[in-house]
Amino acid sequence: MMKIFGWVLAVLVFIGVGLYSTTVFAYHSSKELFNFPVPKHAELIEENTNCKTYEWSHASEEHGIPVAYELVLKVNGWEKGESEGSSVYYIKGNHQIDVISNTDLLTLRKIK
């Protein structure tokens, strides 16, 4: 019985470490956007002073951003604020980022 429990525990720890590392290391901080986490595999397609638009296959207008991305934002101190349609505001201290998720497009806009 203890042997089975040990194997199950080892498998769960292995899966947990794998999920954690693939979630946390899949994002980098954007200095221009107040260190807001940005998916590493997102391709920057448009940029201006206050806004960056990325092509990212995980973005969806119907479902928003993936749960793993929401978790990374929360771990990095960004709290979910108001939302309207495909736009969701994230707040950290005095900073605010508007995250707009469309089909295969992710737009991050500095509000303040």
mmCIF file with all atom_site columns, C-alpha atoms in Angstrom, residues 11-111:
data_model
loop_
_atom_site.group_PDB
_atom_site.id
_atom_site.type_symbol
_atom_site.label_atom_id
_atom_site.label_alt_id
_atom_site.label_comp_id
_atom_site.label_asym_id
_atom_site.label_entity_id
_atom_site.label_seq_id
_atom_site.pdbx_PDB_ins_code
_atom_site.Cartn_x
_atom_site.Cartn_y
_atom_site.Cartn_z
_atom_site.occupancy
_atom_site.B_iso_or_equiv
_atom_site.pdbx_formal_charge
_atom_site.auth_seq_id
_atom_site.auth_comp_id
_atom_site.auth_asym_id
_atom_site.auth_atom_id
_atom_site.pdbx_PDB_model_num
ATOM 1   C CA . VAL A 1 11  ? 3.903   11.002 -10.415 1.00 0.00 ? 11  VAL A CA 1
ATOM 2   C CA . LEU A 1 12  ? 1.818   13.884 -9.052  1.00 0.00 ? 12  LEU A CA 1
ATOM 3   C CA . VAL A 1 13  ? 4.933   15.833 -8.060  1.00 0.00 ? 13  VAL A CA 1
ATOM 4   C CA . PHE A 1 14  ? 6.472   15.208 -11.487 1.00 0.00 ? 14  PHE A CA 1
ATOM 5   C CA . ILE A 1 15  ? 3.311   16.432 -13.238 1.00 0.00 ? 15  ILE A CA 1
ATOM 6   C CA . GLY A 1 16  ? 3.080   19.441 -10.914 1.00 0.00 ? 16  GLY A CA 1
ATOM 7   C CA . VAL A 1 17  ? 6.686   20.491 -11.533 1.00 0.00 ? 17  VAL A CA 1
ATOM 8   C CA . GLY A 1 18  ? 6.209   20.049 -15.280 1.00 0.00 ? 18  GLY A CA 1
ATOM 9   C CA . LEU A 1 19  ? 3.049   22.164 -15.360 1.00 0.00 ? 19  LEU A CA 1
ATOM 10  C CA . TYR A 1 20  ? 4.614   24.849 -13.165 1.00 0.00 ? 20  TYR A CA 1
ATOM 11  C CA . SER A 1 21  ? 7.747   25.131 -15.277 1.00 0.00 ? 21  SER A CA 1
ATOM 12  C CA . THR A 1 22  ? 5.894   25.211 -18.595 1.00 0.00 ? 22  THR A CA 1
ATOM 13  C CA . THR A 1 23  ? 3.496   27.851 -17.269 1.00 0.00 ? 23  THR A CA 1
ATOM 14  C CA . VAL A 1 24  ? 5.962   30.168 -15.536 1.00 0.00 ? 24  VAL A CA 1
ATOM 15  C CA . PHE A 1 25  ? 8.752   29.970 -18.112 1.00 0.00 ? 25  PHE A CA 1
ATOM 16  C CA . ALA A 1 26  ? 6.385   30.507 -21.058 1.00 0.00 ? 26  ALA A CA 1
ATOM 17  C CA . TYR A 1 27  ? 6.132   34.247 -20.306 1.00 0.00 ? 27  TYR A CA 1
ATOM 18  C CA . HIS A 1 28  ? 8.550   37.172 -20.062 1.00 0.00 ? 28  HIS A CA 1
ATOM 19  C CA . SER A 1 29  ? 8.114   40.654 -18.589 1.00 0.00 ? 29  SER A CA 1
ATOM 20  C CA . SER A 1 30  ? 7.693   43.647 -20.870 1.00 0.00 ? 30  SER A CA 1
ATOM 21  C CA . LYS A 1 31  ? 9.517   46.647 -19.413 1.00 0.00 ? 31  LYS A CA 1
ATOM 22  C CA . GLU A 1 32  ? 7.555   49.013 -21.692 1.00 0.00 ? 32  GLU A CA 1
ATOM 23  C CA . LEU A 1 33  ? 4.288   47.688 -20.215 1.00 0.00 ? 33  LEU A CA 1
ATOM 24  C CA . PHE A 1 34  ? 5.170   47.995 -16.490 1.00 0.00 ? 34  PHE A CA 1
ATOM 25  C CA . ASN A 1 35  ? 6.695   44.467 -16.436 1.00 0.00 ? 35  ASN A CA 1
ATOM 26  C CA . PHE A 1 36  ? 3.427   42.925 -17.586 1.00 0.00 ? 36  PHE A CA 1
ATOM 27  C CA . PRO A 1 37  ? 3.916   39.233 -18.502 1.00 0.00 ? 37  PRO A CA 1
ATOM 28  C CA . VAL A 1 38  ? 3.865   38.561 -22.245 1.00 0.00 ? 38  VAL A CA 1
ATOM 29  C CA . PRO A 1 39  ? 3.742   35.098 -23.844 1.00 0.00 ? 39  PRO A CA 1
ATOM 30  C CA . LYS A 1 40  ? 7.184   34.160 -25.214 1.00 0.00 ? 40  LYS A CA 1
ATOM 31  C CA . HIS A 1 41  ? 5.655   32.486 -28.265 1.00 0.00 ? 41  HIS A CA 1
ATOM 32  C CA . ALA A 1 42  ? 3.550   35.516 -29.192 1.00 0.00 ? 42  ALA A CA 1
ATOM 33  C CA . GLU A 1 43  ? 4.847   37.323 -32.275 1.00 0.00 ? 43  GLU A CA 1
ATOM 34  C CA . LEU A 1 44  ? 4.868   41.123 -32.090 1.00 0.00 ? 44  LEU A CA 1
ATOM 35  C CA . ILE A 1 45  ? 3.112   42.427 -35.201 1.00 0.00 ? 45  ILE A CA 1
ATOM 36  C CA . GLU A 1 46  ? 2.355   46.046 -34.297 1.00 0.00 ? 46  GLU A CA 1
ATOM 37  C CA . GLU A 1 47  ? 3.739   48.467 -31.744 1.00 0.00 ? 47  GLU A CA 1
ATOM 38  C CA . ASN A 1 48  ? 3.397   52.085 -30.711 1.00 0.00 ? 48  ASN A CA 1
ATOM 39  C CA . THR A 1 49  ? 4.080   54.101 -27.558 1.00 0.00 ? 49  THR A CA 1
ATOM 40  C CA . ASN A 1 50  ? 1.203   52.741 -25.458 1.00 0.00 ? 50  ASN A CA 1
ATOM 41  C CA . CYS A 1 51  ? 0.165   49.563 -27.223 1.00 0.00 ? 51  CYS A CA 1
ATOM 42  C CA . LYS A 1 52  ? 1.565   46.271 -28.493 1.00 0.00 ? 52  LYS A CA 1
ATOM 43  C CA . THR A 1 53  ? -0.311  43.772 -30.631 1.00 0.00 ? 53  THR A CA 1
ATOM 44  C CA . TYR A 1 54  ? 0.813   40.164 -30.857 1.00 0.00 ? 54  TYR A CA 1
ATOM 45  C CA . GLU A 1 55  ? -0.182  37.250 -33.032 1.00 0.00 ? 55  GLU A CA 1
ATOM 46  C CA . TRP A 1 56  ? -0.814  34.453 -30.534 1.00 0.00 ? 56  TRP A CA 1
ATOM 47  C CA . SER A 1 57  ? -2.754  31.297 -31.322 1.00 0.00 ? 57  SER A CA 1
ATOM 48  C CA . HIS A 1 58  ? -3.954  30.887 -27.707 1.00 0.00 ? 58  HIS A CA 1
ATOM 49  C CA . ALA A 1 59  ? -5.903  34.167 -27.729 1.00 0.00 ? 59  ALA A CA 1
ATOM 50  C CA . SER A 1 60  ? -9.628  33.916 -28.342 1.00 0.00 ? 60  SER A CA 1
ATOM 51  C CA . GLU A 1 61  ? -12.405 36.479 -28.528 1.00 0.00 ? 61  GLU A CA 1
ATOM 52  C CA . GLU A 1 62  ? -14.974 33.995 -27.199 1.00 0.00 ? 62  GLU A CA 1
ATOM 53  C CA . HIS A 1 63  ? -12.901 32.519 -24.362 1.00 0.00 ? 63  HIS A CA 1
ATOM 54  C CA . GLY A 1 64  ? -10.414 35.299 -23.624 1.00 0.00 ? 64  GLY A CA 1
ATOM 55  C CA . ILE A 1 65  ? -6.915  34.411 -22.494 1.00 0.00 ? 65  ILE A CA 1
ATOM 56  C CA . PRO A 1 66  ? -6.000  30.905 -21.280 1.00 0.00 ? 66  PRO A CA 1
ATOM 57  C CA . VAL A 1 67  ? -6.356  30.062 -17.589 1.00 0.00 ? 67  VAL A CA 1
ATOM 58  C CA . ALA A 1 68  ? -2.585  29.483 -17.357 1.00 0.00 ? 68  ALA A CA 1
ATOM 59  C CA . TYR A 1 69  ? -1.962  33.087 -18.510 1.00 0.00 ? 69  TYR A CA 1
ATOM 60  C CA . GLU A 1 70  ? -4.487  34.384 -15.955 1.00 0.00 ? 70  GLU A CA 1
ATOM 61  C CA . LEU A 1 71  ? -2.628  32.404 -13.290 1.00 0.00 ? 71  LEU A CA 1
ATOM 62  C CA . VAL A 1 72  ? 0.728   33.890 -14.329 1.00 0.00 ? 72  VAL A CA 1
ATOM 63  C CA . LEU A 1 73  ? -0.770  37.394 -14.184 1.00 0.00 ? 73  LEU A CA 1
ATOM 64  C CA . LYS A 1 74  ? -2.127  36.737 -10.690 1.00 0.00 ? 74  LYS A CA 1
ATOM 65  C CA . VAL A 1 75  ? 1.193   35.289 -9.474  1.00 0.00 ? 75  VAL A CA 1
ATOM 66  C CA . ASN A 1 76  ? 2.927   38.437 -10.797 1.00 0.00 ? 76  ASN A CA 1
ATOM 67  C CA . GLY A 1 77  ? 0.577   40.670 -8.802  1.00 0.00 ? 77  GLY A CA 1
ATOM 68  C CA . TRP A 1 78  ? -1.826  41.756 -11.551 1.00 0.00 ? 78  TRP A CA 1
ATOM 69  C CA . GLU A 1 79  ? -5.451  41.799 -10.394 1.00 0.00 ? 79  GLU A CA 1
ATOM 70  C CA . LYS A 1 80  ? -8.330  41.397 -12.815 1.00 0.00 ? 80  LYS A CA 1
ATOM 71  C CA . GLY A 1 81  ? -10.472 44.519 -13.036 1.00 0.00 ? 81  GLY A CA 1
ATOM 72  C CA . GLU A 1 82  ? -13.415 45.556 -15.180 1.00 0.00 ? 82  GLU A CA 1
ATOM 73  C CA . SER A 1 83  ? -14.160 43.782 -18.421 1.00 0.00 ? 83  SER A CA 1
ATOM 74  C CA . GLU A 1 84  ? -16.208 44.695 -21.444 1.00 0.00 ? 84  GLU A CA 1
ATOM 75  C CA . GLY A 1 85  ? -16.457 42.325 -24.379 1.00 0.00 ? 85  GLY A CA 1
ATOM 76  C CA . SER A 1 86  ? -13.004 41.047 -25.264 1.00 0.00 ? 86  SER A CA 1
ATOM 77  C CA . SER A 1 87  ? -11.309 43.761 -23.174 1.00 0.00 ? 87  SER A CA 1
ATOM 78  C CA . VAL A 1 88  ? -10.188 43.084 -19.589 1.00 0.00 ? 88  VAL A CA 1
ATOM 79  C CA . TYR A 1 89  ? -8.332  45.560 -17.377 1.00 0.00 ? 89  TYR A CA 1
ATOM 80  C CA . TYR A 1 90  ? -5.518  44.315 -15.143 1.00 0.00 ? 90  TYR A CA 1
ATOM 81  C CA . ILE A 1 91  ? -4.297  46.479 -12.258 1.00 0.00 ? 91  ILE A CA 1
ATOM 82  C CA . LYS A 1 92  ? -1.091  46.426 -10.242 1.00 0.00 ? 92  LYS A CA 1
ATOM 83  C CA . GLY A 1 93  ? -0.508  49.350 -7.898  1.00 0.00 ? 93  GLY A CA 1
ATOM 84  C CA . ASN A 1 94  ? -0.941  52.550 -9.922  1.00 0.00 ? 94  ASN A CA 1
ATOM 85  C CA . HIS A 1 95  ? -0.518  50.767 -13.251 1.00 0.00 ? 95  HIS A CA 1
ATOM 86  C CA . GLN A 1 96  ? -3.288  49.519 -15.488 1.00 0.00 ? 96  GLN A CA 1
ATOM 87  C CA . ILE A 1 97  ? -3.102  47.389 -18.653 1.00 0.00 ? 97  ILE A CA 1
ATOM 88  C CA . ASP A 1 98  ? -5.983  46.721 -21.017 1.00 0.00 ? 98  ASP A CA 1
ATOM 89  C CA . VAL A 1 99  ? -5.781  43.161 -22.375 1.00 0.00 ? 99  VAL A CA 1
ATOM 90  C CA . ILE A 1 100 ? -7.807  42.694 -25.544 1.00 0.00 ? 100 ILE A CA 1
ATOM 91  C CA . SER A 1 101 ? -8.094  39.108 -26.728 1.00 0.00 ? 101 SER A CA 1
ATOM 92  C CA . ASN A 1 102 ? -9.322  38.496 -30.270 1.00 0.00 ? 102 ASN A CA 1
ATOM 93  C CA . THR A 1 103 ? -9.036  35.354 -32.357 1.00 0.00 ? 103 THR A CA 1
ATOM 94  C CA . ASP A 1 104 ? -5.283  34.727 -32.637 1.00 0.00 ? 104 ASP A CA 1
ATOM 95  C CA . LEU A 1 105 ? -4.515  38.335 -31.593 1.00 0.00 ? 105 LEU A CA 1
ATOM 96  C CA . LEU A 1 106 ? -3.501  39.693 -28.197 1.00 0.00 ? 106 LEU A CA 1
ATOM 97  C CA . THR A 1 107 ? -3.380  43.463 -27.685 1.00 0.00 ? 107 THR A CA 1
ATOM 98  C CA . LEU A 1 108 ? -1.790  44.939 -24.560 1.00 0.00 ? 108 LEU A CA 1
ATOM 99  C CA . ARG A 1 109 ? -2.500  48.619 -24.037 1.00 0.00 ? 109 ARG A CA 1
ATOM 100 C CA . LYS A 1 110 ? -1.020  50.844 -21.318 1.00 0.00 ? 110 LYS A CA 1
ATOM 101 C CA . ILE A 1 111 ? -3.738  52.846 -19.615 1.00 0.00 ? 111 ILE A CA 1
#
